[in-house]
Each structure stands twice: as structure tokens, then as C-alpha cells.
XYZ file of C-alpha atoms in Angstrom:
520
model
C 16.432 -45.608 37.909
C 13.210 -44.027 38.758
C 12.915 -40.243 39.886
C 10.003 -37.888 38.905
C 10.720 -35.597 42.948
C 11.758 -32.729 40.722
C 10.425 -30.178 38.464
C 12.373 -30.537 35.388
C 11.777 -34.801 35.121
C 12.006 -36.214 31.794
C 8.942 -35.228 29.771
C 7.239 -33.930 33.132
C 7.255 -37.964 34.019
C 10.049 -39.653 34.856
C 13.807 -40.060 34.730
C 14.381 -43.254 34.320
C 18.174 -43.516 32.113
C 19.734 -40.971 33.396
C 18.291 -37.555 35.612
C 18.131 -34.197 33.966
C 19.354 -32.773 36.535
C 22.840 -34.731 36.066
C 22.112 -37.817 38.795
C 23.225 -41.437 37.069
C 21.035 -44.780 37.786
C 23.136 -45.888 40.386
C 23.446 -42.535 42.744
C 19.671 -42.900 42.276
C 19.698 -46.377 43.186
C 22.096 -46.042 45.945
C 19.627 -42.996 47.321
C 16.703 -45.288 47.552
C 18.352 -47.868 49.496
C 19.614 -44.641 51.677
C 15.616 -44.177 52.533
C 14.702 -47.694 52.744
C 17.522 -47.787 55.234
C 15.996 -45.063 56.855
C 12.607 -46.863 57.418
C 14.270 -50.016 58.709
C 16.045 -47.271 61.206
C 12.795 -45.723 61.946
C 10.707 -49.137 62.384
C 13.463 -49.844 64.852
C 13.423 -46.402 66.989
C 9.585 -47.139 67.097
C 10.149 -49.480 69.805
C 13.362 -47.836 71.908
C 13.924 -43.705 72.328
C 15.736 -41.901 69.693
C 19.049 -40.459 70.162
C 21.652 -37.713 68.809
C 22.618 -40.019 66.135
C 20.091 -42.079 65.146
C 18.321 -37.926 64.307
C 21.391 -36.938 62.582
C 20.447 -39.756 60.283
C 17.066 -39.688 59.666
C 17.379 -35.532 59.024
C 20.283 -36.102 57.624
C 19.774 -38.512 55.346
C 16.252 -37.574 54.002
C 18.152 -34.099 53.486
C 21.501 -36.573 51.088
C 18.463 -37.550 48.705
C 17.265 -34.104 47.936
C 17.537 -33.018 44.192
C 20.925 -31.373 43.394
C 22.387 -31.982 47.139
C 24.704 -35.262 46.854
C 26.161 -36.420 43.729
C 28.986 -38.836 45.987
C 27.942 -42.868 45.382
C 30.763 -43.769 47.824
C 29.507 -40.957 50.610
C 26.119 -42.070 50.442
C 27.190 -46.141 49.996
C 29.384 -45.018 53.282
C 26.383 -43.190 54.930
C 24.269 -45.972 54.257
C 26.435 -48.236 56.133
C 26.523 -46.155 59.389
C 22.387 -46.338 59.095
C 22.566 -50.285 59.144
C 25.513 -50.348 61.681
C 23.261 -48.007 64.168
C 20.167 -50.443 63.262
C 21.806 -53.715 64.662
C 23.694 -51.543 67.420
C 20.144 -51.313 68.572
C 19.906 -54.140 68.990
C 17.717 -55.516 65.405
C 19.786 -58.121 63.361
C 16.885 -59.529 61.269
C 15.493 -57.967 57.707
C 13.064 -55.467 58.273
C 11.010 -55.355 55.126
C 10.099 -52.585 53.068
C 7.255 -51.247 50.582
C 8.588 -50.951 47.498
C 8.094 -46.835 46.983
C 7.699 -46.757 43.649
C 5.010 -49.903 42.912
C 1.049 -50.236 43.528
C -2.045 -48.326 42.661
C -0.875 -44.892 40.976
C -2.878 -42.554 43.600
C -1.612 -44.656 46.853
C 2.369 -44.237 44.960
C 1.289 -40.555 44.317
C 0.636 -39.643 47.817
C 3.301 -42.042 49.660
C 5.689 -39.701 47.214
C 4.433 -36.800 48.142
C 4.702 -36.965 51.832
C 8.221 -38.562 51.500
C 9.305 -35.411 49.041
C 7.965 -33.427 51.477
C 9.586 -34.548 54.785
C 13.260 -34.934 52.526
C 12.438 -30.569 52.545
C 11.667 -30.150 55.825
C 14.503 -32.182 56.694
C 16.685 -29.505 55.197
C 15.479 -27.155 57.394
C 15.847 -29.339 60.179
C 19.298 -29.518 59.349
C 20.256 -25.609 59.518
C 18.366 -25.722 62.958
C 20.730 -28.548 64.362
C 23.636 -26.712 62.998
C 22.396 -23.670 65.419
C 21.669 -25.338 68.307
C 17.979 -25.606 67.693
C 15.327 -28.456 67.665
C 11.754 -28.492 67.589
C 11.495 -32.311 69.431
C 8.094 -33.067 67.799
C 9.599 -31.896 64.405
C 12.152 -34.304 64.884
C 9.646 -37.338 65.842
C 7.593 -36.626 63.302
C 10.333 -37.944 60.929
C 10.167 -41.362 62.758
C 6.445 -41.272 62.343
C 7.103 -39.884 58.907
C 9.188 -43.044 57.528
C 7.115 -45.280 59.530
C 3.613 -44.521 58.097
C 5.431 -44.844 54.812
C 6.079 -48.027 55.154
C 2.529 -48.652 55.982
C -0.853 -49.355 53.444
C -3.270 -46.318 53.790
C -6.600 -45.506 52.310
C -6.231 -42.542 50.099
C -8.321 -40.099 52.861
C -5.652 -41.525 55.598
C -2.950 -40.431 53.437
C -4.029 -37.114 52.657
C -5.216 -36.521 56.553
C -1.437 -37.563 56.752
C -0.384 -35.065 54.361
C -1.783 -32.404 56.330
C -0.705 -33.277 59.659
C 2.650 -33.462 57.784
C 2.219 -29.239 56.749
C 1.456 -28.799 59.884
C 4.758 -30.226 61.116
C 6.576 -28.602 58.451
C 5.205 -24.791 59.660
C 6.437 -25.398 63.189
C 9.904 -26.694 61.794
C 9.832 -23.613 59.396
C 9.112 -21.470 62.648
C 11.954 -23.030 64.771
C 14.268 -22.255 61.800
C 13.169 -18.350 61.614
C 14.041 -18.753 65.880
C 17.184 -19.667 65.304
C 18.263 -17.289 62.110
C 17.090 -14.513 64.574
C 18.314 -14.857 67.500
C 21.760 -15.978 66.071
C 22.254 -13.001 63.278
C 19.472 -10.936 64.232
C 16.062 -9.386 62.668
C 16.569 -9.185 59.277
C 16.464 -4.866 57.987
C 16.720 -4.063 54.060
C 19.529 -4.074 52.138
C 20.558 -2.933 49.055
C 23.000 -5.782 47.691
C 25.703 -4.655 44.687
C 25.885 -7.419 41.982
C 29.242 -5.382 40.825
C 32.507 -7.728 41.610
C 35.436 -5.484 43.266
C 38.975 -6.514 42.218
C 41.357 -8.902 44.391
C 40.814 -12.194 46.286
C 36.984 -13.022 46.791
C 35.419 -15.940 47.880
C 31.716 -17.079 46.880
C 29.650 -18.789 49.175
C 26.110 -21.038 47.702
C 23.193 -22.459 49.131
C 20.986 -21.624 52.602
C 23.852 -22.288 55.718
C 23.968 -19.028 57.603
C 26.000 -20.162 60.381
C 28.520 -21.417 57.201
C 28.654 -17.912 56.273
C 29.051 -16.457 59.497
C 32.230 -18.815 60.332
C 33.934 -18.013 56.782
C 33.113 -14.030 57.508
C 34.879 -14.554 61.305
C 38.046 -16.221 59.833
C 38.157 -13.939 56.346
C 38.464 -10.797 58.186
C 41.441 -8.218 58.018
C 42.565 -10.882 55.281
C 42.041 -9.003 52.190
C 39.313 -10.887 50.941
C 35.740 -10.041 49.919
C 33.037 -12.687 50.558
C 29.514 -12.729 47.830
C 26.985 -14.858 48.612
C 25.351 -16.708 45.598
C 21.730 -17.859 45.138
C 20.129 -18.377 48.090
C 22.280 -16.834 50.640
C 21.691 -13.561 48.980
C 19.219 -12.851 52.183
C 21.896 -13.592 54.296
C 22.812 -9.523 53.754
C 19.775 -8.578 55.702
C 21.417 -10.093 58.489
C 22.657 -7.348 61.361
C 25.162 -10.053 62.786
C 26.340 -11.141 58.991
C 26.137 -7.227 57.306
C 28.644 -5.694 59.876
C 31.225 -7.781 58.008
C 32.663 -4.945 55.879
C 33.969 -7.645 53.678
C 30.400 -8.899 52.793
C 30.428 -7.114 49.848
C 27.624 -8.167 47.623
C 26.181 -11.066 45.208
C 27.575 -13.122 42.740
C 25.409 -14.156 39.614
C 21.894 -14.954 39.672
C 20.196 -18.400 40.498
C 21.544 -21.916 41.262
C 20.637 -23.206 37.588
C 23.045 -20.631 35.780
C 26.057 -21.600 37.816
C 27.823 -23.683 34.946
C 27.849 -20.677 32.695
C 28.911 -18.279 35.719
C 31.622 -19.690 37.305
C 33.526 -20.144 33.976
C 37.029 -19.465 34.963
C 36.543 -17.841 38.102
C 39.216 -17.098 39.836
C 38.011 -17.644 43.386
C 37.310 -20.704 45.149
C 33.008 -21.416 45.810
C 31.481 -23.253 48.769
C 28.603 -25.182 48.233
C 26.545 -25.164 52.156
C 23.280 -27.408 50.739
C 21.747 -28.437 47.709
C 21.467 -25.946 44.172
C 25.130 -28.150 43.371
C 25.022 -28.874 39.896
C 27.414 -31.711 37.955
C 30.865 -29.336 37.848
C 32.981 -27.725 34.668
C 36.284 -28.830 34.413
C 37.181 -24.931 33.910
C 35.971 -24.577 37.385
C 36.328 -27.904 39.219
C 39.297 -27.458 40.938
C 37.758 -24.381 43.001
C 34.207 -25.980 44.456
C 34.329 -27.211 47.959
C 31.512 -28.696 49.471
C 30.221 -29.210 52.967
C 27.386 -30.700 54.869
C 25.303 -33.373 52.988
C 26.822 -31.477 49.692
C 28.409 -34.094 47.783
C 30.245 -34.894 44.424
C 33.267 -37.535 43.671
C 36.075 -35.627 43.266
C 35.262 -32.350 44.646
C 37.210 -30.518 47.968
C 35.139 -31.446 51.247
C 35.479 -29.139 54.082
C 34.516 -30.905 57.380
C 32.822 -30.174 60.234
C 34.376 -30.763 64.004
C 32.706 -32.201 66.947
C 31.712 -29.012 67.967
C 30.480 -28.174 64.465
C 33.186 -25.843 63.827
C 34.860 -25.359 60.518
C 38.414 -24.688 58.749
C 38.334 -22.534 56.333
C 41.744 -22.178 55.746
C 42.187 -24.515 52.665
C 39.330 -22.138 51.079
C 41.280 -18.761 52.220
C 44.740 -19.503 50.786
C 42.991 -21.042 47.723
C 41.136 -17.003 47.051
C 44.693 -15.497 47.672
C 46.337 -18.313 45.784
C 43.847 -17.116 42.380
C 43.883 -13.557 43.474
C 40.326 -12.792 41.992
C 39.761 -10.146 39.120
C 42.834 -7.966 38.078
C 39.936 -4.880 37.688
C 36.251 -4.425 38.665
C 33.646 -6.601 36.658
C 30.316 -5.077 35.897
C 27.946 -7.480 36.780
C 24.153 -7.924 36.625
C 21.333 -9.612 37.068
C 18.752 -11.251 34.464
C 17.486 -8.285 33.486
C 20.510 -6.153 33.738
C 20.167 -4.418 37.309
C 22.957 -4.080 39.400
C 20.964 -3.353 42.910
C 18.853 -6.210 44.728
C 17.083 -5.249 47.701
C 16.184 -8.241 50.394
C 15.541 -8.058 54.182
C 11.663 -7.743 54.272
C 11.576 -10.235 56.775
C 8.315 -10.433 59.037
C 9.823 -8.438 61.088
C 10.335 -5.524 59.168
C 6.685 -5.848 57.093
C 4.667 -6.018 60.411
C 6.847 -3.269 62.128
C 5.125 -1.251 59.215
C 1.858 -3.129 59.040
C -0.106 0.641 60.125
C 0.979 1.995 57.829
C 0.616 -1.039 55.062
C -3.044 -1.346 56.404
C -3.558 2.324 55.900
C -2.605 2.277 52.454
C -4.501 -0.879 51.713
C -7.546 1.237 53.055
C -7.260 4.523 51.075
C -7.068 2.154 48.301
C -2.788 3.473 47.306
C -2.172 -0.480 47.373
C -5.264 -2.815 46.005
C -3.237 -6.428 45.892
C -0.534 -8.066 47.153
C 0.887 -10.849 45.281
C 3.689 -13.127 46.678
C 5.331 -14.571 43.767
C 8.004 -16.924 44.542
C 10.125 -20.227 44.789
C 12.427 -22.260 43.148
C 13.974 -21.844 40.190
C 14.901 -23.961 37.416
C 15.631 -24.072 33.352
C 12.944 -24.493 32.167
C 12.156 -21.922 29.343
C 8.210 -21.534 31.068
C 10.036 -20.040 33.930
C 9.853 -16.806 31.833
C 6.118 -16.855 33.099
C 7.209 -15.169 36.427
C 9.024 -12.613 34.825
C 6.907 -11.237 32.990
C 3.731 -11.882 35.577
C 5.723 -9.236 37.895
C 7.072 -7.109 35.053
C 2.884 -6.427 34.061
C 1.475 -6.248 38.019
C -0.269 -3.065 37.995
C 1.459 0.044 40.129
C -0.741 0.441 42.625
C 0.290 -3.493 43.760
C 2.750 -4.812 46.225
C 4.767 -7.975 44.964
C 6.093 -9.897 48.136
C 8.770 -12.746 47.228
C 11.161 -15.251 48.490
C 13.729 -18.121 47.645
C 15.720 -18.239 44.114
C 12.780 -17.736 42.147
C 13.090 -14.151 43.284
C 16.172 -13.938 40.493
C 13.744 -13.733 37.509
C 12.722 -10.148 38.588
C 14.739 -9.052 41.787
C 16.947 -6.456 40.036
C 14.106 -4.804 38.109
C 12.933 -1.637 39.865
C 9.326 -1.190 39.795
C 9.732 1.850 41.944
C 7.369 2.438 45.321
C 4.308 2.750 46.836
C 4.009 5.223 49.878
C 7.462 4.582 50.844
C 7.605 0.794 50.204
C 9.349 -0.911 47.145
C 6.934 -2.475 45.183
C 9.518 -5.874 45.230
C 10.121 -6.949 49.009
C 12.208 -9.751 49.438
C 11.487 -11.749 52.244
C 14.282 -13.899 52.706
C 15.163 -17.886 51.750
C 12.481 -20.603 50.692
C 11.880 -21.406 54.446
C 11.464 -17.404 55.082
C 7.862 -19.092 53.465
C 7.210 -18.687 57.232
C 7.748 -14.751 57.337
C 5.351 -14.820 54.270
C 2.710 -16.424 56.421
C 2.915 -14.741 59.818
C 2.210 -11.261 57.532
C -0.629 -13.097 56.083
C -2.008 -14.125 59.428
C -1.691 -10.581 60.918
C -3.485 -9.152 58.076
C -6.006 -11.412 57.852
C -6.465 -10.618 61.831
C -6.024 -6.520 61.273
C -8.850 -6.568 58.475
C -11.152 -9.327 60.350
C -10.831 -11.351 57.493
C -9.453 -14.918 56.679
C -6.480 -14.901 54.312
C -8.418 -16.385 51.548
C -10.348 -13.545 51.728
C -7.124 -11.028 51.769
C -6.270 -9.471 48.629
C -3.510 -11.394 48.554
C -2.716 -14.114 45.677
C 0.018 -16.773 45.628
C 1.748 -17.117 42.587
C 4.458 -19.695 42.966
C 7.242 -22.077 40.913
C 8.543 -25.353 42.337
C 11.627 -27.031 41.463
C 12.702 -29.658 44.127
C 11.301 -30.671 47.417
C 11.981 -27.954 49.621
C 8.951 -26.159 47.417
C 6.814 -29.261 48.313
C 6.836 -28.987 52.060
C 6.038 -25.350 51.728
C 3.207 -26.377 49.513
C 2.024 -28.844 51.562
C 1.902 -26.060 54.975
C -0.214 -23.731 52.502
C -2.309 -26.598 52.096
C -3.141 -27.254 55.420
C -3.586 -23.865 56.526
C -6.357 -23.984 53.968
C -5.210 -21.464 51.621
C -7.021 -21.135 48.271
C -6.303 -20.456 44.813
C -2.872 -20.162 44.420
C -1.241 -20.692 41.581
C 1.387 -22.860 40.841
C 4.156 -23.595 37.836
C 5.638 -23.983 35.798
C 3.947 -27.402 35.630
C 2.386 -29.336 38.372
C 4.188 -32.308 40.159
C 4.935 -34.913 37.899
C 4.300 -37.355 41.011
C 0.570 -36.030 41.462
C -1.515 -38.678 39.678
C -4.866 -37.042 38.420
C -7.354 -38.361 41.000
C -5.109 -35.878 43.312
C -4.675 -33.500 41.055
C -8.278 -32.992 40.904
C -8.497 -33.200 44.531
C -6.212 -30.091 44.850
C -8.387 -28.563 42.597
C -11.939 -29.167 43.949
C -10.858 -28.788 47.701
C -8.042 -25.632 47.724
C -9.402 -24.723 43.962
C -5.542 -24.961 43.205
C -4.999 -23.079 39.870
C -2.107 -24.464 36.933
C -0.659 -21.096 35.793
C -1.888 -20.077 32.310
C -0.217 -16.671 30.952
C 0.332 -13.794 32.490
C -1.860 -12.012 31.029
C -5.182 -14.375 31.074
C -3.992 -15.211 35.021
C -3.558 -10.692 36.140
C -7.436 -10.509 34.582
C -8.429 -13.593 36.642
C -7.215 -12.682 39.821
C -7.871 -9.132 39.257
C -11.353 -9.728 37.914
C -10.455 -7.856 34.601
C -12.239 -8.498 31.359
């Protein structure tokens, strides 16, 4: 095998016996012929129009090979299948060949990688926003284009004009997702979310699928059972259409990487909506289901209808089968808090932007930092702790995806009325992040480089790369990035990064506060 699209690779290189983050050789193999597949498709839909399925399998399929999503060799080998059957119902019944992804000159393999790692994020979002009803169209082509250009030989200044257009593409997908959240569940308000477990039947729900969570809420109710989100859904409480389920009643645990230690025993059943699936317990394995892309041999599969709707019922009589806890459980999160606060959506930060801009003027708040991302294992992950833990009080720190867990139930107390940790939502809530940056940057007749604003941010798989890649071609500056930079970044880019968006390898805490703060 050979996979370096994640943080935690072998030796910050490459996996290449067997991933760290569980995946064997041949799901690795078999999720490389998946994409070349996907070209082929792609090269094929160049010539005709694209229709309802041949998109389900290019999003769909980028969004199988994502890190920690699909474990399954005989869903993918079957998935697989459906992408050649579609390519020779249209019409193609002779080889279409392929660039071999991972061979050539180390800077062309570094940036063919990092648009595809890119577009297998986006793709995820893509995903949600077909499960809603939505669709940005020249998202969606872009994917064609995507594969295609892949496929192709580019100079290195093609491929990073590419790479831009690409973040471009991303923001506008990122966009039509924060459409459809909205006006599906509603503008996000804050929340304070109980980590505490109540006693009885409970059911946890994992990953980023609102419209998931929103089904299993409808057909829980008046049943008797609680329902906790888990990792990344934790924003899903912000939600006016998803909170006014009584039964909502908090979160259970802390980030995706912990979830082996976490669900020891539990007695409830867990639903895994998109990737953060990691390889199972046996103490445990009889009470994950997955859905969507999620995949893993052996595991309950919940499936969709034509319509897209779901039946929950296996997962229902499974919580009231294992009853949940006998009594309460006290439970925290990293740093032993029992209260996280989320719902700082865009919509609630620029409601207040007056009075955020007045404060920024009498000088009560003198930064903002927006410190956030994936999480991982990694012990250097600490970094982020204690970068937050040592922001000075007269700061604002802004964050968003599962990174968030490192700090999100310490209370740093407030500034002016404001908690000095705002949650803005999921990874793709990258977007609310943005439009807040924008309107300041507009409000103080400034550009957002020159904001007091810094971007502190950790990257695990490829969702974090697609973000990346739209704060790139925005032209943001000098953020900082960890806990190690992309294994698949050969130096000649690296030091492109550096020299053209001055793109900053975290340090310490400590010598990183004095260098953005121009201390010392």
C-alpha cells in the first residue's frame, strides 16, 4: 500500500504495511482502483452530460476513500463495480488509461495529491448537501474537471493555479452546505451542552449528518429514549429545528480518536453518519451501525430509501433492548468540564458584530484567534491546549470542528458579555469563520490579513485540506498550522507556502503567543 492523505502517516511519510489509522494494504488498494475508476468515469462524462448517478459516484466515491470513512473491501469492490458498469452503460467499452497517482517527479506527485485530498473533502460536504436537497451545479462539475485534470501532466504553476481555482470551488460548496443546514434546522443560537449521561435507554449518534440526526430525533420521540450526539455533531445542539427535541439531551465523550476507550461496554447502540469510524472493540461491536459511505465488514448497516429516508427501528429496540445506565454517569470532557457551549454560528457573531467592533475599538478585546480543526492522537496535539489555556484575557478564541475538544469545556470566562470560547459549528462551519472575517475586515476598512485575527489550526484528514486550500486562495497569511505539515507536501511546496502565504509550522505555545502578539 501507499497512503501518506492523513496526519498521523507512518513516521510523518508513508504507510506503506499497514495504515495507522487501522486501513490494511488491500482496502487501500481496493480505494485506489475506486479513484482510478472514478477518472475513467469522469474522462467519459467529459464528452456526454452528467446525470443523478454518475454524481452520486463521483461525490460519493471520492467521499468512500476519505481517512477513517470505509473500512468494507467487499462495499467498495461492489461500489467499484457499479462505477465500471455506469462507464460502459455510457456507452465506453475500451481501457481508459490512467496516471499512476503515486509515481513521477516528487513536486508534480505532491500537488496532483493535494488537489485529489482536497476534492475527496469537499466531496463530503457535497454529500450532506445532496442528502438535503441541495446542489451547487458548478460544485458538482468541478469534480469532473477535478478527476480529469488529474489525469492530466501539468507544469507545477498550472497545478497550483489549479489548486486555487479548486479553494475557490470548495468555499462555494462550503457556502451551499451552511444554505442547506439553515434553512433545514435553522440559524444556529448558543447552547450550553451537558456532557453528564442521564439513566435509561440512550442512543449516540457520530459524525457530521444533520438530517441523520433529525430523522432518529422524529422516530425516538415519546419513546423513552435520550439521543447524545458524539464528536462532530456536538453543533448539531445549536440547531432550533434539532434542540426542540426534549430528548436531545447532551454529548457523549470527547473527540472521534478516543472512541475505542469510550464506548467500552456501552450499553446503547452508536450510529456512525460519516467518517471519525475507527477499527471496532469486540466489547462494543455488536452496537455500531453505520450508514452512508460509513463502512466496516461486519458491522450493522442502516440503509437509505429511494427517497432518502431511514429506519431506525433496528437502532431503537436495540437502546431499549440494553436499557442504558442503571444510574446517572458523571461525565466530562478532557479537562474535566461538564458544560460545552457551541452555536456561534455567523449568524449569531455578526448579529453582535456592533457591539464586537466596539469592543475591539475601546481596546476590551485586542485579538481574535480561531484555533481549530481536526483532531487526532498524536501526543503534539497537546499544543492546542495549552495555546488556548495561555491566550491572554482580553482575547477572543473563535473555534470549530473536533479539534475544539482539546479546550471546549474549559471556561475562560467573558469579555463584555461574550465567552471568550465561541464555537462555531462543524469543520465546514470553516465558512461561518470566514464570512465574520470578511465583515470585519469590511467594518474596519481593512483586509483580513490585516485584522487582528490569527489562524491557528490542526489537520488530521482531508476535510482539513480543502479548508486549507479555500484559506489559501482567499489569500490569507500567516496562519499557523500543526501538528506537523502534510506529509504529501514535498519541500519545493512547502517553501512555496511559506514565501507566498508566509505559512507558519507551529513551534510552542509560548514562542508562537510572543510572535503573533509581538511580545519579547
Amino acid at each position: 500500500m501507499f497512503c501518506f492523505q492523513c496526519q498521523q502517516t507512518a513516521g510523518n511519510k508513508c504507510c506503506v504495511k499497514v495504515g495507522v489509522c487501522g486501513k490494511q494494504p488491500d482496502t487501500a488498494n481496493l480505494q485506489d482502483d475506486l479513484i482510478y475508476e472514478l477518472i475513467r468515469l469522469s474522462e467519459v462524462v467529459s464528452e456526454k452530460e452528467s446525470n443523478t448517478n454518475t454524481d452520486r459516484m463521483v461525490i460519493d466515491g471520492l467521499f468512500i476513500t476519505l481517512t477513517n470513512v470505509n473500512f468494507d473491501n467487499s462495499r467498495i469492490k461492489n461500489f467499484t463495480e457499479e462505477v465500471r458498469e455506469e462507464i460502459k452503460q455510457l456507452g465506453n467499452l475500451n481501457e481508459i488509461p490512467v496516471i499512476d497517482l503515486w509515481k513521477g517527479e516528487t513536486d508534480i506527485v505532491s500537488l496532483r495529491s493535494t488537489l485529489l485530498f482536497g476534492m475527496k473533502g469537499t466531496a463530503a460536504y457535497a454529500h450532506h448537501c445532496k442528502n438535503l436537497g441541495f446542489e451547487d451545479r458548478e460544485v458538482t462539475n468541478w469534480f469532473y474537471k477535478g478527476l480529469r485534470e488529474i489525469n492530466r501532466e501539468h507544469s507545477i504553476e498550472e497545478w497550483l493555479s489549479l489548486i486555487m481555482e479548486f479553494g475557490q470551488i470548495n468555499l462555494k460548496c462550503m457556502e451551499k452546505l451552511d444554505e442547506a443546514n439553515t434553512k433545514s434546522f435553522g440559524t444556529p443560537v448558543p447552547v450550553k451542552v451537558n456532557t453528564d449521561i442521564k439513566k435509561g435507554p440512550f442512543i449516540v449518534i457520530s459524525g457530521h449528518d444533520l438530517h441523520d440526526l433529525k430523522m432518529l430525533l422524529e422516530q425516538t420521540q415519546d419513546k423513552g429514549i435520550n439521543v447524545y450526539t458524539h464528536g462532530e455533531m456536538l453543533p448539531a445542539h445549536g440547531y432550533p429545528e434539532l434542540k426542540k427535541y426534549s430528548h436531545l439531551a447532551g454529548n457523549f465523550g470527547t473527540a472521534w480518536q478516543s472512541q475505542q476507550k469510550e464506548f467500552e461496554n456501552i450499553p446503547a447502540p452508536v450510529i456512525f453518519t460519516t467518517n471519525c469510524l475507527m477499527p471496532y472493540r469486540d466489547n462494543y461491536k455488536d452496537r455500531i451501525y453505520n450508514t452512508n459511505v460509513v463502512g466496516y465488514e461486519g458491522l450493522k448497516y442502516i440503509e437509505a430509501k429511494e427517497n432518502g429516508y431511514k429506519d431506525f427501528t433496528p437502532v431503537i429496540n436495540h437502546a431499549l433492548e440494553l436499557g442504558g445506565y442503571k444510574q446517572d454517569q458523571s461525565m466530562s470532557g478532557i479537562n474535566g468540564g461538564h458544560i460545552l457551549t457551541t452555536g456561534f454560528g455567523h449568524g449569531t457573531v455578526l448579529a453582535n458584530a456592533p457591539a464586537i467592533i466596539d469592543a475591539v475599538k475601546s481596546g476590551a478585546i485586542k485579538h481574535f484567534f480561531l484555533v481549530g480543526g481536526c483532531d487526532g492522537a498524536n501526543p503534539g496535539r497537546n499544543y492546542y491546549t495549552d495555546f488556548v489555556k495561555q491566550t491572554p484575557m482580553d482575547t477572543i478564541v473563535l473555534t470549530l470542528a473536533c479539534g475544539k475538544f482539546r479546550f471546549n469545556d474549559l471556561d475562560l470566562g467573558e469579555i463584555g458579555g461574550f465567552p471568550r470560547i465561541m464555537d462555531m459549528g462543524q469543520c465546514n462551519d470553516a465558512y461561518s469563520a470566514i464570512k465574520v472575517a470578511l465583515a470585519l475586515a469590511d467594518a474596519f476598512q481593512c483586509s483580513v490579513y490585516e485584522l487582528p485575527l490569527t489562524l491557528v489550526l490542526s489537520w488530521y484528514e482531508q476535510k482539513a485540506v480543502c479548508i486549507l486550500l479555500t484559506l489559501l486562495s482567499l489569500g490569507i497569511k500567516r496562519m499557523y498550522l500543526g501538528p506537523t505539515l502534510p506529509a504529501f507536501l514535498s519541500e519545493t511546496v512547502v517553501k512555496v507556502l511559506i514565501d507566498t502565504y508566509d505559512l507558519q509550522p507551529i513551534t510552542s505555545p509560548e514562542q508562537d503567543l510572543d510572535a503573533i502578539l509581538g511580545r519579547g
